[in-house]
Tab-separated table of C-alpha atoms and ligand atoms in Angstrom:
chain	number	residue	atom	x	y	z
L	11	UNK	CA	9.653	8.907	2.179
L	12	UNK	CA	7.338	6.278	3.688
L	13	UNK	CA	4.615	5.431	6.114
L	14	UNK	CA	6.695	2.446	8.045
L	15	UNK	CA	4.895	-0.327	10.131
L	16	UNK	CA	8.218	-2.138	12.517
L	17	UNK	CA	6.853	-4.910	13.492
L	18	UNK	CA	9.147	-7.006	16.263
L	19	UNK	CA	8.023	-10.836	14.591
L	20	UNK	CA	9.424	-12.822	17.272
L	21	UNK	CA	7.500	-11.319	19.645
L	22	UNK	CA	4.153	-11.076	17.255
L	23	UNK	CA	4.354	-14.705	16.621
L	24	UNK	CA	4.726	-15.337	19.879
L	25	UNK	CA	1.675	-13.910	20.481
L	26	UNK	CA	0.210	-15.566	17.546
L	27	UNK	CA	1.634	-18.978	18.349
L	28	UNK	CA	-0.292	-18.508	21.957
L	29	UNK	CA	-3.670	-17.548	20.899
L	30	UNK	CA	-3.705	-20.411	18.434
L	31	UNK	CA	-2.356	-22.665	21.545
L	32	UNK	CA	-5.516	-21.343	22.894
L	33	UNK	CA	-8.282	-21.419	20.740
L	34	UNK	CA	-9.154	-25.294	19.462
L	35	UNK	CA	-10.544	-24.343	16.503
L	36	UNK	CA	-9.317	-21.511	15.303
L	37	UNK	CA	-9.778	-20.259	11.702
L	38	UNK	CA	-7.385	-17.026	11.443
L	39	UNK	CA	-9.555	-13.649	9.136
L	40	UNK	CA	-7.675	-11.938	6.472
L	41	UNK	CA	-9.565	-9.520	4.641
L	42	UNK	CA	-9.285	-5.825	3.667
L	43	UNK	CA	-6.206	-4.373	4.101
L	44	UNK	CA	-4.727	-7.096	5.632
L	45	UNK	CA	-5.378	-5.393	9.559
L	46	UNK	CA	-2.299	-3.908	8.387
L	47	UNK	CA	0.445	-6.324	7.750
L	48	UNK	CA	-1.841	-7.294	3.590
L	49	UNK	CA	-3.172	-10.672	2.494
L	50	UNK	CA	0.292	-12.051	2.082
L	51	UNK	CA	2.116	-11.298	4.692
L	52	UNK	CA	-1.293	-13.081	7.140
L	53	UNK	CA	-1.671	-16.498	4.342
L	54	UNK	CA	2.324	-16.856	5.694
L	55	UNK	CA	1.477	-16.379	9.039
L	56	UNK	CA	-1.183	-18.821	8.812
L	57	UNK	CA	0.496	-21.538	7.743
L	58	UNK	CA	3.859	-20.675	9.634
L	59	UNK	CA	0.576	-21.909	12.783
L	60	UNK	CA	-0.153	-24.452	10.830
L	61	UNK	CA	-4.055	-24.587	10.671
L	62	UNK	CA	-5.867	-25.725	7.992
L	63	UNK	CA	-8.417	-22.951	7.674
L	64	UNK	CA	-8.441	-19.422	6.844
L	65	UNK	CA	-10.948	-17.309	6.137
L	66	UNK	CA	-11.086	-14.149	3.513
L	67	UNK	CA	-13.905	-11.217	3.466
L	68	UNK	CA	-15.108	-11.595	-0.470
L	69	UNK	CA	-14.404	-14.080	-3.567
L	70	UNK	CA	-11.458	-12.265	-5.026
L	71	UNK	CA	-9.288	-12.202	-2.147
L	72	UNK	CA	-9.135	-16.565	-2.014
L	73	UNK	CA	-6.330	-15.801	-4.856
L	74	UNK	CA	-4.313	-13.755	-3.175
L	75	UNK	CA	-3.887	-16.224	-0.124
L	76	UNK	CA	-3.268	-18.675	-1.943
L	77	UNK	CA	-0.317	-17.151	-3.991
L	78	UNK	CA	1.225	-16.476	-0.791
L	79	UNK	CA	0.933	-20.276	-0.097
L	80	UNK	CA	-1.789	-21.178	1.926
L	81	UNK	CA	-3.446	-24.471	0.458
L	82	UNK	CA	-5.475	-25.571	3.337
L	83	UNK	CA	-9.504	-24.630	3.218
L	84	UNK	CA	-10.161	-20.806	2.585
L	85	UNK	CA	-14.119	-19.385	3.965
L	86	UNK	CA	-15.439	-16.251	1.769
L	87	UNK	CA	-17.211	-14.512	4.597
L	88	UNK	CA	-19.480	-12.190	2.446
L	89	UNK	CA	-21.636	-14.763	1.139
L	90	UNK	CA	-22.236	-16.171	-2.019
L	91	UNK	CA	-24.084	-13.838	-5.056
L	92	UNK	CA	-24.787	-15.329	-8.289
L	93	UNK	CA	-22.643	-11.917	-8.770
L	94	UNK	CA	-19.715	-13.727	-7.446
L	95	UNK	CA	-19.595	-15.932	-10.726
L	96	UNK	CA	-19.590	-20.401	-10.702
L	97	UNK	CA	-15.342	-20.728	-10.430
L	98	UNK	CA	-15.114	-20.504	-7.072
L	99	UNK	CA	-18.001	-22.962	-7.046
L	100	UNK	CA	-15.897	-25.767	-8.299
L	101	UNK	CA	-12.800	-25.102	-5.931
L	102	UNK	CA	-12.839	-28.335	-3.405
L	103	UNK	CA	-10.601	-26.078	-1.110
L	104	UNK	CA	-12.779	-23.065	-0.950
L	105	UNK	CA	-15.637	-22.496	1.182
L	106	UNK	CA	-18.853	-20.361	0.529
L	107	UNK	CA	-21.307	-18.365	2.671
L	108	UNK	CA	-25.269	-18.698	1.511
L	109	UNK	CA	-27.409	-16.522	3.703
L	110	UNK	CA	-30.748	-16.075	0.873
L	111	UNK	CA	-32.788	-18.833	0.330
L	112	UNK	CA	-33.032	-17.156	-3.312
L	113	UNK	CA	-28.966	-17.802	-3.497
L	114	UNK	CA	-29.259	-21.337	-2.081
L	115	UNK	CA	-31.919	-22.487	-4.188
L	116	UNK	CA	-29.703	-21.085	-7.372
L	117	UNK	CA	-26.709	-23.158	-6.239
L	118	UNK	CA	-28.647	-26.413	-5.517
L	119	UNK	CA	-29.800	-25.973	-9.216
L	120	UNK	CA	-25.625	-25.977	-10.200
L	121	UNK	CA	-26.450	-29.523	-9.300
L	122	UNK	CA	-22.290	-29.146	-7.851
L	123	UNK	CA	-20.979	-30.305	-4.729
L	124	UNK	CA	-19.820	-26.986	-3.716
L	125	UNK	CA	-19.148	-26.574	0.301
L	126	UNK	CA	-21.008	-24.237	1.730
L	127	UNK	CA	-21.324	-22.889	5.007
L	128	UNK	CA	-25.334	-21.278	5.393
L	129	UNK	CA	-25.278	-18.500	7.639
L	130	UNK	CA	-27.798	-17.428	10.535
L	131	UNK	CA	-29.501	-14.390	11.148
L	132	UNK	CA	-27.919	-12.700	14.345
L	133	UNK	CA	-29.148	-9.546	15.722
L	134	UNK	CA	-26.325	-7.792	13.851
L	135	UNK	CA	-28.653	-8.074	10.526
L	136	UNK	CA	-26.181	-7.996	8.439
L	137	UNK	CA	-26.662	-11.299	6.651
L	138	UNK	CA	-28.436	-14.760	7.515
L	139	UNK	CA	-31.215	-16.336	7.034
L	140	UNK	CA	-34.095	-16.249	9.348
L	141	UNK	CA	-34.597	-19.086	11.927
L	142	UNK	CA	-38.135	-19.393	10.204
L	143	UNK	CA	-36.122	-20.509	6.720
L	144	UNK	CA	-33.353	-22.126	8.301
L	145	UNK	CA	-35.437	-25.638	7.895
L	146	UNK	CA	-36.114	-24.714	4.696
L	147	UNK	CA	-32.936	-23.888	3.975
L	148	UNK	CA	-31.869	-27.888	5.138
L	149	UNK	CA	-34.064	-29.185	3.052
L	150	UNK	CA	-32.847	-27.262	0.211
L	151	UNK	CA	-29.536	-28.667	1.013
L	152	UNK	CA	-30.702	-32.261	1.456
L	153	UNK	CA	-32.154	-32.575	-1.718
L	154	UNK	CA	-29.269	-31.493	-3.387
L	155	UNK	CA	-25.434	-32.411	-3.740
L	156	UNK	CA	-24.147	-29.095	-1.801
L	157	UNK	CA	-22.075	-30.256	1.463
L	158	UNK	CA	-22.582	-28.231	4.035
L	159	UNK	CA	-19.636	-27.199	6.442
L	160	UNK	CA	-21.715	-25.638	9.250
L	161	UNK	CA	-23.302	-23.061	10.225
L	162	UNK	CA	-22.773	-19.219	10.236
L	163	UNK	CA	-22.962	-17.147	13.654
L	164	UNK	CA	-21.854	-14.192	13.542
L	165	UNK	CA	-22.745	-12.115	16.649
L	166	UNK	CA	-21.996	-8.183	17.423
L	167	UNK	CA	-19.634	-7.379	19.951
L	168	UNK	CA	-21.822	-6.106	22.610
L	169	UNK	CA	-20.978	-8.446	25.305
L	170	UNK	CA	-24.633	-8.041	26.949
L	171	UNK	CA	-26.627	-10.539	25.490
L	172	UNK	CA	-24.205	-12.121	22.792
L	173	UNK	CA	-23.897	-15.671	24.619
L	174	UNK	CA	-27.492	-16.028	25.569
L	175	UNK	CA	-27.816	-15.118	21.544
L	176	UNK	CA	-25.512	-17.991	20.633
L	177	UNK	CA	-27.185	-20.557	22.443
L	178	UNK	CA	-30.879	-19.563	21.027
L	179	UNK	CA	-29.652	-19.377	17.384
L	180	UNK	CA	-27.132	-22.289	18.135
L	181	UNK	CA	-29.972	-24.616	18.909
L	182	UNK	CA	-32.360	-23.158	16.053
L	183	UNK	CA	-29.942	-24.026	13.513
L	184	UNK	CA	-29.017	-27.762	15.199
L	185	UNK	CA	-32.524	-28.614	15.770
L	186	UNK	CA	-32.779	-27.341	11.298
L	187	UNK	CA	-29.625	-29.847	10.896
L	188	UNK	CA	-26.557	-31.057	12.569
L	189	UNK	CA	-22.990	-29.442	11.830
L	190	UNK	CA	-20.510	-27.867	12.582
L	191	UNK	CA	-21.319	-24.342	14.049
L	192	UNK	CA	-18.565	-21.136	12.798
L	193	UNK	CA	-18.933	-18.045	15.304
L	194	UNK	CA	-17.520	-14.476	15.317
L	195	UNK	CA	-17.236	-12.187	18.391
L	196	UNK	CA	-17.415	-14.593	21.180
L	197	UNK	CA	-15.321	-14.514	23.792
L	198	UNK	CA	-12.807	-17.122	24.757
L	199	UNK	CA	-15.240	-17.677	27.927
L	200	UNK	CA	-18.542	-18.001	26.048
L	201	UNK	CA	-16.931	-19.817	23.594
L	202	UNK	CA	-15.250	-22.168	26.069
L	203	UNK	CA	-18.882	-22.609	27.243
L	204	UNK	CA	-21.151	-23.221	24.489
L	205	UNK	CA	-18.329	-25.707	23.402
L	206	UNK	CA	-19.094	-27.314	26.512
L	207	UNK	CA	-23.282	-27.187	25.762
L	208	UNK	CA	-23.350	-28.463	21.796
L	209	UNK	CA	-22.817	-31.709	20.913
L	210	UNK	CA	-20.844	-30.559	17.205
L	211	UNK	CA	-17.495	-29.021	16.541
L	212	UNK	CA	-17.010	-25.317	16.822
L	213	UNK	CA	-14.824	-22.591	14.967
L	214	UNK	CA	-14.039	-19.389	16.446
L	215	UNK	CA	-12.866	-16.627	13.291
L	216	UNK	CA	-10.729	-13.810	14.950
L	217	UNK	CA	-9.047	-10.888	12.902
L	218	UNK	CA	-8.445	-8.417	14.990
L	219	UNK	CA	-7.677	-9.639	18.882
L	220	UNK	CA	-5.139	-11.929	16.512
L	221	UNK	CA	-3.536	-9.782	14.461
L	222	UNK	CA	-3.332	-6.780	16.083
L	223	UNK	CA	-3.956	-8.353	19.985
L	224	UNK	CA	-0.808	-7.807	21.378
L	225	UNK	CA	0.151	-3.974	20.118
L	226	UNK	CA	3.038	-3.713	21.976
L	227	UNK	CA	4.766	-5.598	19.095
L	228	UNK	CA	4.310	-3.121	16.494
L	229	UNK	CA	4.485	0.550	15.990
L	230	UNK	CA	3.972	2.973	12.872
L	231	UNK	CA	6.034	5.980	12.301
L	232	UNK	CA	6.230	8.503	9.644
L	233	UNK	CA	9.522	10.677	8.576
L	234	UNK	CA	9.847	13.590	8.493
L	235	UNK	CA	10.278	15.202	5.288
L	236	UNK	CA	10.573	19.127	5.492
L	237	UNK	CA	10.751	21.770	8.378
L	238	UNK	CA	9.364	25.364	7.637
L	239	UNK	CA	9.744	28.375	10.053
L	240	UNK	CA	6.538	29.789	9.704
L	241	UNK	CA	5.194	32.982	11.356
L	242	UNK	CA	1.638	34.005	13.104
L	243	UNK	CA	-0.373	35.181	10.515
L	244	UNK	CA	1.178	33.648	7.624
L	245	UNK	CA	-1.025	31.662	4.917
L	246	UNK	CA	0.120	27.974	4.464
L	247	UNK	CA	-0.595	24.971	2.944
L	248	UNK	CA	-3.479	24.689	0.077
L	249	UNK	CA	-5.862	26.176	1.945
L	250	UNK	CA	-3.367	29.384	2.711
L	251	UNK	CA	-5.270	29.067	6.010
L	252	UNK	CA	-3.182	31.573	8.518
L	253	UNK	CA	-1.566	30.369	10.756
L	254	UNK	CA	-2.719	30.939	14.723
L	255	UNK	CA	0.740	31.452	16.060
L	256	UNK	CA	4.432	30.896	14.925
L	257	UNK	CA	6.568	28.092	15.268
L	258	UNK	CA	7.384	25.509	12.447
L	259	UNK	CA	5.025	23.680	9.511
L	260	UNK	CA	6.285	19.814	9.482
L	261	UNK	CA	5.835	17.452	6.581
L	262	UNK	CA	5.740	14.138	7.304
L	263	UNK	CA	4.803	11.147	5.309
L	264	UNK	CA	1.720	9.623	5.539
L	265	UNK	CA	-1.519	10.673	3.392
L	266	UNK	CA	-5.058	10.126	2.698
L	267	UNK	CA	-3.433	6.984	0.102
L	268	UNK	CA	-2.484	6.086	3.652
L	269	UNK	CA	-6.160	6.411	4.714
L	270	UNK	CA	-4.619	9.160	7.462
L	271	UNK	CA	-7.587	10.830	7.888
L	272	UNK	CA	-8.187	13.802	10.309
L	273	UNK	CA	-11.456	13.698	12.448
L	274	UNK	CA	-13.948	16.214	12.714
L	275	UNK	CA	-12.116	18.516	15.814
L	276	UNK	CA	-14.082	17.297	18.611
L	277	UNK	CA	-13.078	19.816	21.939
L	278	UNK	CA	-14.056	22.907	20.654
L	279	UNK	CA	-17.783	22.213	19.077
L	280	UNK	CA	-20.089	24.577	19.840
L	281	UNK	CA	-19.102	28.822	19.435
L	282	UNK	CA	-19.052	29.544	23.631
L	283	UNK	CA	-15.697	26.865	23.755
L	284	UNK	CA	-14.222	28.269	21.023
L	285	UNK	CA	-13.819	31.602	22.461
L	286	UNK	CA	-12.509	29.792	25.418
L	287	UNK	CA	-10.226	27.824	23.817
L	288	UNK	CA	-8.765	31.342	21.726
L	289	UNK	CA	-8.681	32.962	24.779
L	290	UNK	CA	-6.424	30.240	25.778
L	291	UNK	CA	-4.687	30.504	22.328
L	292	UNK	CA	-5.251	26.707	22.003
L	293	UNK	CA	-5.353	25.528	17.877
L	294	UNK	CA	-8.625	23.742	18.400
L	295	UNK	CA	-9.927	27.892	18.101
L	296	UNK	CA	-9.075	27.798	14.951
L	297	UNK	CA	-10.976	24.294	14.151
L	298	UNK	CA	-8.117	22.798	13.326
L	299	UNK	CA	-8.059	19.228	14.280
L	300	UNK	CA	-5.574	16.999	16.432
L	301	UNK	CA	-3.195	14.144	14.030
L	302	UNK	CA	-1.872	11.259	14.703
L	303	UNK	CA	1.255	12.319	14.618
L	304	UNK	CA	3.588	12.931	18.087
L	305	UNK	CA	6.560	14.731	17.873
L	306	UNK	CA	8.140	15.698	20.438
L	307	UNK	CA	5.937	13.492	22.788
L	308	UNK	CA	2.890	15.361	21.647
L	309	UNK	CA	0.042	14.646	19.182
L	310	UNK	CA	0.150	17.572	16.866
L	311	UNK	CA	-2.272	19.331	14.554
L	312	UNK	CA	-2.847	19.069	11.276
L	313	UNK	CA	-2.368	22.536	9.526
L	314	UNK	CA	-4.736	21.066	7.004
L	315	UNK	CA	-6.594	18.367	5.882
L	316	UNK	CA	-4.038	15.202	4.728
L	317	UNK	CA	-2.219	14.936	1.424
L	318	UNK	CA	-2.048	12.368	-1.025
L	319	UNK	CA	1.073	10.498	0.658
L	320	UNK	CA	1.753	13.399	2.984
L	321	UNK	CA	0.446	15.499	5.797
L	322	UNK	CA	1.038	19.279	7.247
L	323	UNK	CA	1.277	19.396	10.944
L	324	UNK	CA	1.642	22.265	13.397
L	325	UNK	CA	4.737	22.282	15.895
L	326	UNK	CA	5.471	25.491	17.918
L	327	UNK	CA	8.931	26.723	18.005
L	328	UNK	CA	10.418	25.376	20.983
L	329	UNK	CA	9.480	21.650	19.630
L	330	UNK	CA	12.980	19.558	18.422
L	331	UNK	CA	12.172	18.032	15.007
L	332	UNK	CA	14.237	17.778	12.230
L	333	UNK	CA	14.180	16.195	8.780
L	334	UNK	CA	14.978	12.231	8.949
L	335	UNK	CA	13.388	12.299	12.742
L	336	UNK	CA	11.014	9.275	12.509
L	337	UNK	CA	7.876	10.134	14.361
L	338	UNK	CA	5.459	8.032	16.243
L	339	UNK	CA	2.130	7.949	14.801
L	340	UNK	CA	-0.743	6.126	16.234
L	341	UNK	CA	-3.464	5.040	14.245
L	342	UNK	CA	-5.648	1.978	13.876
L	343	UNK	CA	-3.969	-0.739	10.944
L	344	UNK	CA	-7.628	-1.826	9.839
L	345	UNK	CA	-7.971	1.342	8.132
L	346	UNK	CA	-4.302	2.764	7.571
L	347	UNK	CA	-1.901	0.702	5.478
L	348	UNK	CA	1.653	1.792	5.721
L	349	UNK	CA	3.669	1.927	3.000
L	350	UNK	CA	6.438	-0.140	3.837
L	351	UNK	CA	6.903	-3.445	6.922
L	352	UNK	CA	9.583	-3.812	8.378
L	353	UNK	CA	10.419	-7.089	10.333
B	411	PLP	C1	-14.810	-9.176	9.990
B	411	PLP	C2	-14.944	-11.291	10.318
B	411	PLP	C3	-14.874	-11.689	10.994
B	411	PLP	C4	-13.325	-10.785	11.852
B	411	PLP	O1	-13.911	-9.680	12.613
B	411	PLP	P1	-12.906	-8.833	13.565
B	411	PLP	O2	-13.491	-8.194	14.833
B	411	PLP	O3	-11.683	-8.962	13.137
B	411	PLP	O4	-12.188	-10.541	14.784
B	411	PLP	C5	-15.367	-12.471	11.631
B	411	PLP	N1	-16.472	-12.421	11.086
B	411	PLP	C6	-16.672	-12.368	10.114
B	411	PLP	C7	-18.138	-13.262	9.474
B	411	PLP	C8	-16.439	-11.627	9.531
B	411	PLP	O5	-17.157	-9.904	8.988
């Protein structure tokens, strides 16, 4: 009764191994839903790769990767604030990120030898110290027992100008304090180029390209839980929507609890487009949205928004589908979590 993630484990691990071999200083990122694999699985794969450092998103995720057997250094990416508490500051194998002078003062005042990364603000404008405050930050840590493990620079995905920004911020940061640079979202080439230009060690944090980088090594399937014939004009579902055509209501596993979501129909946004769609007998005519479920070779329309653990999709009478079939689901694993992982 489940949404299943099938992994060709050997092929996936071969990809992970190649990626790690090609990326000196790699720091895998395991956060949130674990890129669809779960934090424990990513921690185990990091151990298997023999890597010394793993990044998590938030303080509470440290325990999850520890429980899965990761004994190396864990970096917490979301900047520490006093609300995160002090426990994490005493763990000698955990490195916290600091991105505001006030938080740095608060940390320095604790007179602990906490390991920290100092975050530099980038064009992302998410977190980080503006360049004008870098020297002040360096002075604060020089006066404290805090141990600076490096500067962190989190760059946008947009390629244009990215390397130039990395260079500029790296030079500002290194001007304030010589320390390793921890980067995100540089390409292989950009990372190598920068490595050739600076005299400090570089680390590259990667999540998506590492864990989800070899799409052929995995697939997600849903189970067909039920199939009901329906006549044109009959009502269906929680919202008793009238069916525009005769065919089948197909109940498939996967719903809001898994992150299966309904995107707004885009194909027929205007009244005129809807008229055209209606004339051609299209499902979009009724404002139905395409689902990620592929049945009999085509993505099918949602009859209504997904339920908690299952979804209703419409299949025309001539499509072949039977209870128990496993059908492909085209979803991004950063937003969808399967009930079960095979492999
Ligand atoms: C999530 C995150 C990453 C990893 O991002 P991907 O796009 O999944 O590779 C890297 N750096 C920081 C600071 C992050 O928050």
